């Protein structure tokens, strides 16, 4: 029986996003097929610093230790974000206290999780609406301006110069947004290389994006002379606007999904020079966040292992080349 990460040994590490429960329910599957882990929530600010100055690392530690014990890479995710960040971070936020809050957080979390070879330093700060400016309106941006970005990367660099520092975002193949991402990273890296890589989240579907949009985007980011990782891959069976509920996926849906996985992994292999990791957002279908997004309690089957932890056709496709 093939092992996914071994099939990809000459290409890039293969990761999964996990929580503490999944380590117990899917431990064997993880050990068999993956050589990189990301904590789904456990290393985000709302769980690592729920109150100012109170750090809680137990949940993240369990995931980091599991990775270490099984010779897997551990990706740090994420330090500065407008979401999954405890309220106190944004209370009476000013330029005076804001940079301090970011600095204290980044230093404590990076020092603690010193086995993380990489951090998504800043997550999703670029506007993905066609209207408006380059940056999305968020408490960080509104109080600190775009300076918070450079400050976060510089702070992270000073904690540990050998840790890879990434910017991570979604809708990363959208023509307008990808130009914004490109310009922002280019600007950040102008004087010194602050951003080592860009995380293309890869929340895709049977319908979107097109293969050429994916290729063009990879080429655009690669032209910045940075690494690229696919950080949160899943392939939804539904179009984003489709909120219908079904009891089980049809054979056609799964076949289409297998073709999509086949095609996108062909692209990933083609660009292996730039791609330094591919991580799925979840392990087997029933662990996916898409059971509650964009529609609550609507099942989706977006991954390459099924509800019984068996391989799907998608798995077979991406391991036969
Ligand atoms: C975003 C974040 C992830 C996670 C996913 C969905 O893309 O980067 O941390 O929250 O959404 O769960």
Short mmCIF file of C-alpha atoms and ligand atoms in Angstrom, two decimals:
data_model
loop_
_atom_site.label_atom_id
_atom_site.label_comp_id
_atom_site.label_asym_id
_atom_site.label_seq_id
_atom_site.Cartn_x
_atom_site.Cartn_y
_atom_site.Cartn_z
CA UNK A 1 0.00 0.00 0.00
CA UNK A 2 1.39 3.41 -0.96
CA UNK A 3 2.16 6.04 1.62
CA UNK A 4 1.33 9.51 0.38
CA UNK A 5 4.34 11.30 1.81
CA UNK A 6 6.70 8.66 0.43
CA UNK A 7 5.22 9.00 -3.04
CA UNK A 8 5.98 12.73 -2.76
CA UNK A 9 9.39 12.42 -1.12
CA UNK A 10 11.18 13.91 -4.14
CA UNK A 11 8.66 16.72 -4.42
CA UNK A 12 7.50 18.32 -1.14
CA UNK A 13 6.31 17.36 2.35
CA UNK A 14 2.64 16.44 2.67
CA UNK A 15 0.79 17.93 5.61
CA UNK A 16 -2.55 17.84 7.41
CA UNK A 17 -4.26 20.29 9.73
CA UNK A 18 -5.19 18.52 12.95
CA UNK A 19 -6.72 19.11 16.35
CA UNK A 20 -6.10 17.19 19.56
CA UNK A 21 -9.00 14.82 19.06
CA UNK A 22 -7.91 13.91 15.55
CA UNK A 23 -4.49 12.88 16.85
CA UNK A 24 -6.28 10.12 18.77
CA UNK A 25 -8.93 9.17 16.21
CA UNK A 26 -6.69 9.42 13.15
CA UNK A 27 -3.21 8.86 14.61
CA UNK A 28 -2.35 5.83 12.50
CA UNK A 29 -3.57 7.40 9.28
CA UNK A 30 -1.52 10.51 10.03
CA UNK A 31 1.63 8.52 10.72
CA UNK A 32 1.18 6.50 7.59
CA UNK A 33 0.56 9.25 5.06
CA UNK A 34 1.73 12.63 6.34
CA UNK A 35 5.09 14.12 7.24
CA UNK A 36 3.97 17.61 8.25
CA UNK A 37 1.34 18.91 10.68
CA UNK A 38 -0.40 22.23 11.20
CA UNK A 39 -2.56 22.90 14.27
CA UNK A 40 -6.07 23.68 13.06
CA UNK A 41 -6.67 26.21 15.88
CA UNK A 42 -4.37 25.40 18.79
CA UNK A 43 -1.54 27.78 17.91
CA UNK A 44 -3.78 30.73 17.02
CA UNK A 45 -3.85 33.80 19.28
CA UNK A 46 -7.25 33.06 20.88
CA UNK A 47 -5.94 29.78 22.27
CA UNK A 48 -2.33 30.72 22.97
CA UNK A 49 -2.97 34.03 24.72
CA UNK A 50 -6.64 34.09 25.82
CA UNK A 51 -5.94 36.89 28.33
CA UNK A 52 -3.25 39.48 28.23
CA UNK A 53 -0.05 37.92 29.55
CA UNK A 54 -1.70 34.52 30.15
CA UNK A 55 -0.30 31.95 27.76
CA UNK A 56 -1.83 28.51 27.30
CA UNK A 57 0.24 26.12 25.27
CA UNK A 58 -0.96 22.63 26.28
CA UNK A 59 -3.12 21.93 23.27
CA UNK A 60 -0.53 23.14 20.80
CA UNK A 61 2.18 21.25 22.67
CA UNK A 62 0.39 17.97 22.16
CA UNK A 63 0.33 18.53 18.41
CA UNK A 64 3.94 19.72 18.27
CA UNK A 65 5.04 16.66 20.29
CA UNK A 66 3.10 14.28 18.06
CA UNK A 67 4.86 15.79 15.06
CA UNK A 68 8.25 15.49 16.69
CA UNK A 69 7.73 11.92 17.91
CA UNK A 70 6.81 10.88 14.37
CA UNK A 71 9.49 12.79 12.48
CA UNK A 72 7.01 15.21 10.99
CA UNK A 73 7.52 18.89 10.30
CA UNK A 74 5.51 21.28 12.44
CA UNK A 75 4.13 24.40 10.71
CA UNK A 76 3.26 27.30 12.97
CA UNK A 77 -0.13 28.86 12.20
CA UNK A 78 -0.71 31.79 12.83
CA UNK A 79 0.60 34.81 14.80
CA UNK A 80 -1.17 37.96 13.63
CA UNK A 81 -4.73 37.77 12.32
CA UNK A 82 -8.01 39.62 12.77
CA UNK A 83 -9.85 36.34 13.37
CA UNK A 84 -9.48 33.73 16.13
CA UNK A 85 -7.83 36.43 18.23
CA UNK A 86 -9.09 37.10 21.76
CA UNK A 87 -11.04 40.30 22.29
CA UNK A 88 -8.50 41.83 24.64
CA UNK A 89 -5.97 42.19 21.79
CA UNK A 90 -8.27 44.75 20.19
CA UNK A 91 -9.56 46.57 23.29
CA UNK A 92 -8.54 50.25 23.24
CA UNK A 93 -6.06 49.39 20.54
CA UNK A 94 -3.72 52.23 19.61
CA UNK A 95 -0.35 52.56 17.92
CA UNK A 96 1.13 52.94 21.41
CA UNK A 97 -0.03 49.58 22.76
CA UNK A 98 -0.63 47.72 19.47
CA UNK A 99 2.97 47.11 18.44
CA UNK A 100 3.76 45.98 21.99
CA UNK A 101 0.91 43.50 21.96
CA UNK A 102 2.11 42.04 18.67
CA UNK A 103 5.73 41.89 19.84
CA UNK A 104 4.95 40.23 23.15
CA UNK A 105 2.73 37.68 21.46
CA UNK A 106 5.08 36.78 18.62
CA UNK A 107 8.09 36.47 20.94
CA UNK A 108 6.35 34.29 23.50
CA UNK A 109 4.66 31.99 21.02
CA UNK A 110 7.63 31.52 18.69
CA UNK A 111 10.01 30.92 21.59
CA UNK A 112 7.66 28.40 23.10
CA UNK A 113 6.98 26.43 19.92
CA UNK A 114 10.62 26.31 18.95
CA UNK A 115 10.13 23.12 16.96
CA UNK A 116 8.08 24.98 14.35
CA UNK A 117 10.29 25.25 11.26
CA UNK A 118 7.98 27.86 9.77
CA UNK A 119 5.33 30.37 10.85
CA UNK A 120 2.45 31.91 9.00
CA UNK A 121 3.32 35.24 10.58
CA UNK A 122 0.41 37.23 9.21
CA UNK A 123 -2.83 35.73 7.94
CA UNK A 124 -5.36 37.21 5.52
CA UNK A 125 -4.72 40.94 5.77
CA UNK A 126 -5.25 41.76 2.10
CA UNK A 127 -8.58 42.97 0.78
CA UNK A 128 -10.33 40.48 -1.45
CA UNK A 129 -13.07 42.74 -2.57
CA UNK A 130 -12.73 44.39 -5.97
CA UNK A 131 -13.52 47.64 -4.22
CA UNK A 132 -11.47 49.40 -1.59
CA UNK A 133 -7.78 49.50 -0.95
CA UNK A 134 -5.04 46.93 -0.80
CA UNK A 135 -5.53 46.06 2.86
CA UNK A 136 -8.68 44.73 4.42
CA UNK A 137 -10.23 46.75 7.17
CA UNK A 138 -9.35 45.01 10.45
CA UNK A 139 -8.60 46.11 14.00
CA UNK A 140 -4.86 45.72 13.34
CA UNK A 141 -4.93 47.69 10.10
CA UNK A 142 -7.30 50.33 11.39
CA UNK A 143 -5.19 51.06 14.45
CA UNK A 144 -1.66 50.51 13.16
CA UNK A 145 -1.93 50.98 9.40
CA UNK A 146 -0.02 48.66 7.11
CA UNK A 147 3.06 49.09 9.36
CA UNK A 148 1.80 46.19 11.45
CA UNK A 149 2.79 43.83 8.67
CA UNK A 150 6.44 44.82 8.39
CA UNK A 151 6.65 45.07 12.17
CA UNK A 152 5.32 41.53 12.60
CA UNK A 153 7.78 40.03 10.13
CA UNK A 154 10.72 41.94 11.60
CA UNK A 155 9.78 40.84 15.09
CA UNK A 156 9.44 37.22 14.01
CA UNK A 157 12.79 37.38 12.21
CA UNK A 158 14.50 38.66 15.32
CA UNK A 159 13.15 35.81 17.47
CA UNK A 160 14.72 33.16 15.30
CA UNK A 161 16.45 34.08 12.05
CA UNK A 162 16.34 30.50 10.77
CA UNK A 163 12.57 30.06 11.03
CA UNK A 164 10.81 30.39 7.66
CA UNK A 165 8.37 33.27 7.67
CA UNK A 166 5.25 33.12 5.51
CA UNK A 167 2.33 35.33 4.58
CA UNK A 168 -0.84 33.22 4.14
CA UNK A 169 -4.09 34.10 2.36
CA UNK A 170 -7.16 32.80 0.49
CA UNK A 171 -8.68 33.74 -2.88
CA UNK A 172 -5.06 33.72 -3.84
CA UNK A 173 -5.78 32.92 -7.50
CA UNK A 174 -8.15 35.85 -7.96
CA UNK A 175 -6.65 38.23 -10.53
CA UNK A 176 -7.11 41.40 -8.51
CA UNK A 177 -6.20 39.96 -5.15
CA UNK A 178 -3.11 38.14 -6.34
CA UNK A 179 -1.69 41.37 -7.77
CA UNK A 180 -2.23 43.00 -4.39
CA UNK A 181 -0.53 40.10 -2.60
CA UNK A 182 2.35 40.26 -5.07
CA UNK A 183 2.85 44.00 -4.56
CA UNK A 184 2.67 43.77 -0.77
CA UNK A 185 5.26 41.00 -0.55
CA UNK A 186 7.49 42.76 -3.08
CA UNK A 187 7.40 45.91 -0.99
CA UNK A 188 8.08 44.01 2.25
CA UNK A 189 11.12 42.32 0.70
CA UNK A 190 12.52 45.45 -0.91
CA UNK A 191 15.22 46.27 1.62
CA UNK A 192 15.78 42.88 3.20
CA UNK A 193 14.06 39.55 2.74
CA UNK A 194 11.38 39.53 5.42
CA UNK A 195 8.94 37.15 3.76
CA UNK A 196 10.38 33.75 2.86
CA UNK A 197 7.23 32.41 1.36
CA UNK A 198 3.59 32.75 0.48
CA UNK A 199 0.95 30.28 1.64
CA UNK A 200 -1.69 29.75 -1.01
CA UNK A 201 -4.51 28.43 1.15
CA UNK A 202 -6.04 26.39 -1.66
CA UNK A 203 -9.66 26.29 -0.50
CA UNK A 204 -10.82 25.26 -3.95
CA UNK A 205 -13.73 23.32 -5.43
CA UNK A 206 -14.87 21.11 -8.29
CA UNK A 207 -15.65 24.34 -10.16
CA UNK A 208 -13.06 26.86 -9.19
CA UNK A 209 -10.37 28.09 -9.79
CA UNK A 210 -9.35 27.13 -13.31
CA UNK A 211 -6.07 25.33 -13.82
CA UNK A 212 -4.65 28.28 -15.71
CA UNK A 213 -5.55 30.62 -12.84
CA UNK A 214 -3.62 28.31 -10.52
CA UNK A 215 -0.60 28.12 -12.79
CA UNK A 216 -0.51 31.85 -13.47
CA UNK A 217 -0.72 32.53 -9.75
CA UNK A 218 2.10 30.15 -8.89
CA UNK A 219 4.25 31.77 -11.56
CA UNK A 220 3.44 35.24 -10.31
CA UNK A 221 4.36 34.41 -6.69
CA UNK A 222 7.43 32.46 -7.78
CA UNK A 223 8.65 35.53 -9.64
CA UNK A 224 9.10 37.18 -6.22
CA UNK A 225 11.86 34.66 -5.56
CA UNK A 226 10.08 33.24 -2.53
CA UNK A 227 8.87 29.77 -1.59
CA UNK A 228 5.28 28.77 -2.16
CA UNK A 229 3.26 26.33 -0.09
CA UNK A 230 -0.29 25.13 -0.52
CA UNK A 231 -1.34 25.48 3.09
CA UNK A 232 -5.03 24.60 3.49
CA UNK A 233 -5.99 22.44 0.55
CA UNK A 234 -9.50 21.10 0.11
CA UNK A 235 -11.70 20.60 -2.95
CA UNK A 236 -15.34 21.31 -2.16
CA UNK A 237 -17.97 19.41 -4.12
CA UNK A 238 -20.10 22.53 -4.33
CA UNK A 239 -19.90 25.87 -6.01
CA UNK A 240 -19.46 28.54 -3.34
CA UNK A 241 -22.96 29.94 -3.89
CA UNK A 242 -24.56 26.46 -3.76
CA UNK A 243 -25.90 25.83 -0.26
CA UNK A 244 -27.79 22.60 -1.00
CA UNK A 245 -27.64 19.70 1.44
CA UNK A 246 -27.21 16.14 0.23
CA UNK A 247 -27.01 12.86 2.15
CA UNK A 248 -24.12 11.45 0.20
CA UNK A 249 -21.91 12.58 -2.67
CA UNK A 250 -22.83 11.27 -6.11
CA UNK A 251 -20.39 9.18 -8.12
CA UNK A 252 -20.11 12.04 -10.64
CA UNK A 253 -19.18 14.54 -7.95
CA UNK A 254 -16.45 12.27 -6.62
CA UNK A 255 -15.18 11.52 -10.08
CA UNK A 256 -14.96 15.20 -10.90
CA UNK A 257 -13.16 15.79 -7.60
CA UNK A 258 -10.64 13.06 -8.40
CA UNK A 259 -9.95 14.75 -11.74
CA UNK A 260 -9.43 18.08 -10.01
CA UNK A 261 -7.02 16.55 -7.51
CA UNK A 262 -5.21 14.80 -10.34
CA UNK A 263 -4.86 18.04 -12.29
CA UNK A 264 -3.79 20.24 -9.41
CA UNK A 265 -1.19 17.77 -8.18
CA UNK A 266 0.21 17.62 -11.72
CA UNK A 267 0.66 21.37 -11.45
CA UNK A 268 2.20 21.10 -7.99
CA UNK A 269 4.69 18.54 -9.27
CA UNK A 270 5.50 20.69 -12.27
CA UNK A 271 6.36 23.59 -9.96
CA UNK A 272 8.21 21.54 -7.36
CA UNK A 273 11.15 23.91 -7.62
CA UNK A 274 9.06 26.57 -5.86
CA UNK A 275 6.56 24.52 -3.86
CA UNK A 276 7.98 23.50 -0.50
CA UNK A 277 4.89 21.95 1.05
CA UNK A 278 1.30 20.89 0.42
CA UNK A 279 -1.02 20.69 3.43
CA UNK A 280 -4.61 19.46 3.46
CA UNK A 281 -7.03 21.29 5.75
CA UNK A 282 -8.21 18.23 7.64
CA UNK A 283 -7.47 14.53 7.41
CA UNK A 284 -10.51 12.51 6.30
CA UNK A 285 -13.77 13.95 5.01
CA UNK A 286 -15.70 14.06 8.28
CA UNK A 287 -12.96 16.16 9.94
CA UNK A 288 -13.34 19.00 7.44
CA UNK A 289 -14.31 22.51 8.52
CA UNK A 290 -16.48 22.61 5.39
CA UNK A 291 -19.17 20.68 7.31
CA UNK A 292 -19.91 24.11 8.79
CA UNK A 293 -18.80 26.53 6.11
CA UNK A 294 -20.19 28.35 4.21
CA UNK A 295 -23.34 26.58 5.42
CA UNK A 296 -23.81 25.26 8.94
CA UNK A 297 -24.36 21.50 9.27
CA UNK A 298 -24.02 20.89 5.56
CA UNK A 299 -21.79 17.95 4.81
CA UNK A 300 -19.10 18.26 2.19
CA UNK A 301 -16.55 15.64 1.23
CA UNK A 302 -13.54 17.70 0.23
CA UNK A 303 -10.52 15.56 1.17
CA UNK A 304 -8.75 12.46 -0.17
CA UNK A 305 -9.72 10.04 2.64
CA UNK A 306 -13.39 9.16 3.23
CA UNK A 307 -15.45 9.08 6.43
CA UNK A 308 -14.07 5.63 7.23
CA UNK A 309 -10.48 6.79 6.70
CA UNK A 310 -10.25 4.81 3.47
CA UNK A 311 -8.58 6.23 0.38
CA UNK A 312 -10.82 7.85 -2.20
CA UNK A 313 -10.30 7.93 -5.94
CA UNK A 314 -8.70 11.32 -5.43
CA UNK A 315 -5.96 9.61 -3.43
CA UNK A 316 -5.46 6.98 -6.11
CA UNK A 317 -5.15 9.66 -8.78
CA UNK A 318 -2.54 11.73 -7.02
CA UNK A 319 -0.40 8.72 -6.15
CA UNK A 320 -0.34 7.25 -9.66
CA UNK A 321 1.89 9.19 -11.96
C1 LIG B 1 -8.62 30.17 7.20
C2 LIG B 1 -7.52 30.09 8.22
C3 LIG B 1 -7.41 28.77 8.86
C4 LIG B 1 -8.75 28.16 9.14
C5 LIG B 1 -9.51 28.07 7.87
C6 LIG B 1 -10.82 27.36 8.01
O1 LIG B 1 -8.32 29.92 5.94
O2 LIG B 1 -6.27 30.48 7.75
O3 LIG B 1 -6.72 28.91 10.05
O4 LIG B 1 -9.43 28.89 10.10
O5 LIG B 1 -9.74 29.39 7.46
O6 LIG B 1 -11.01 26.63 9.14
#
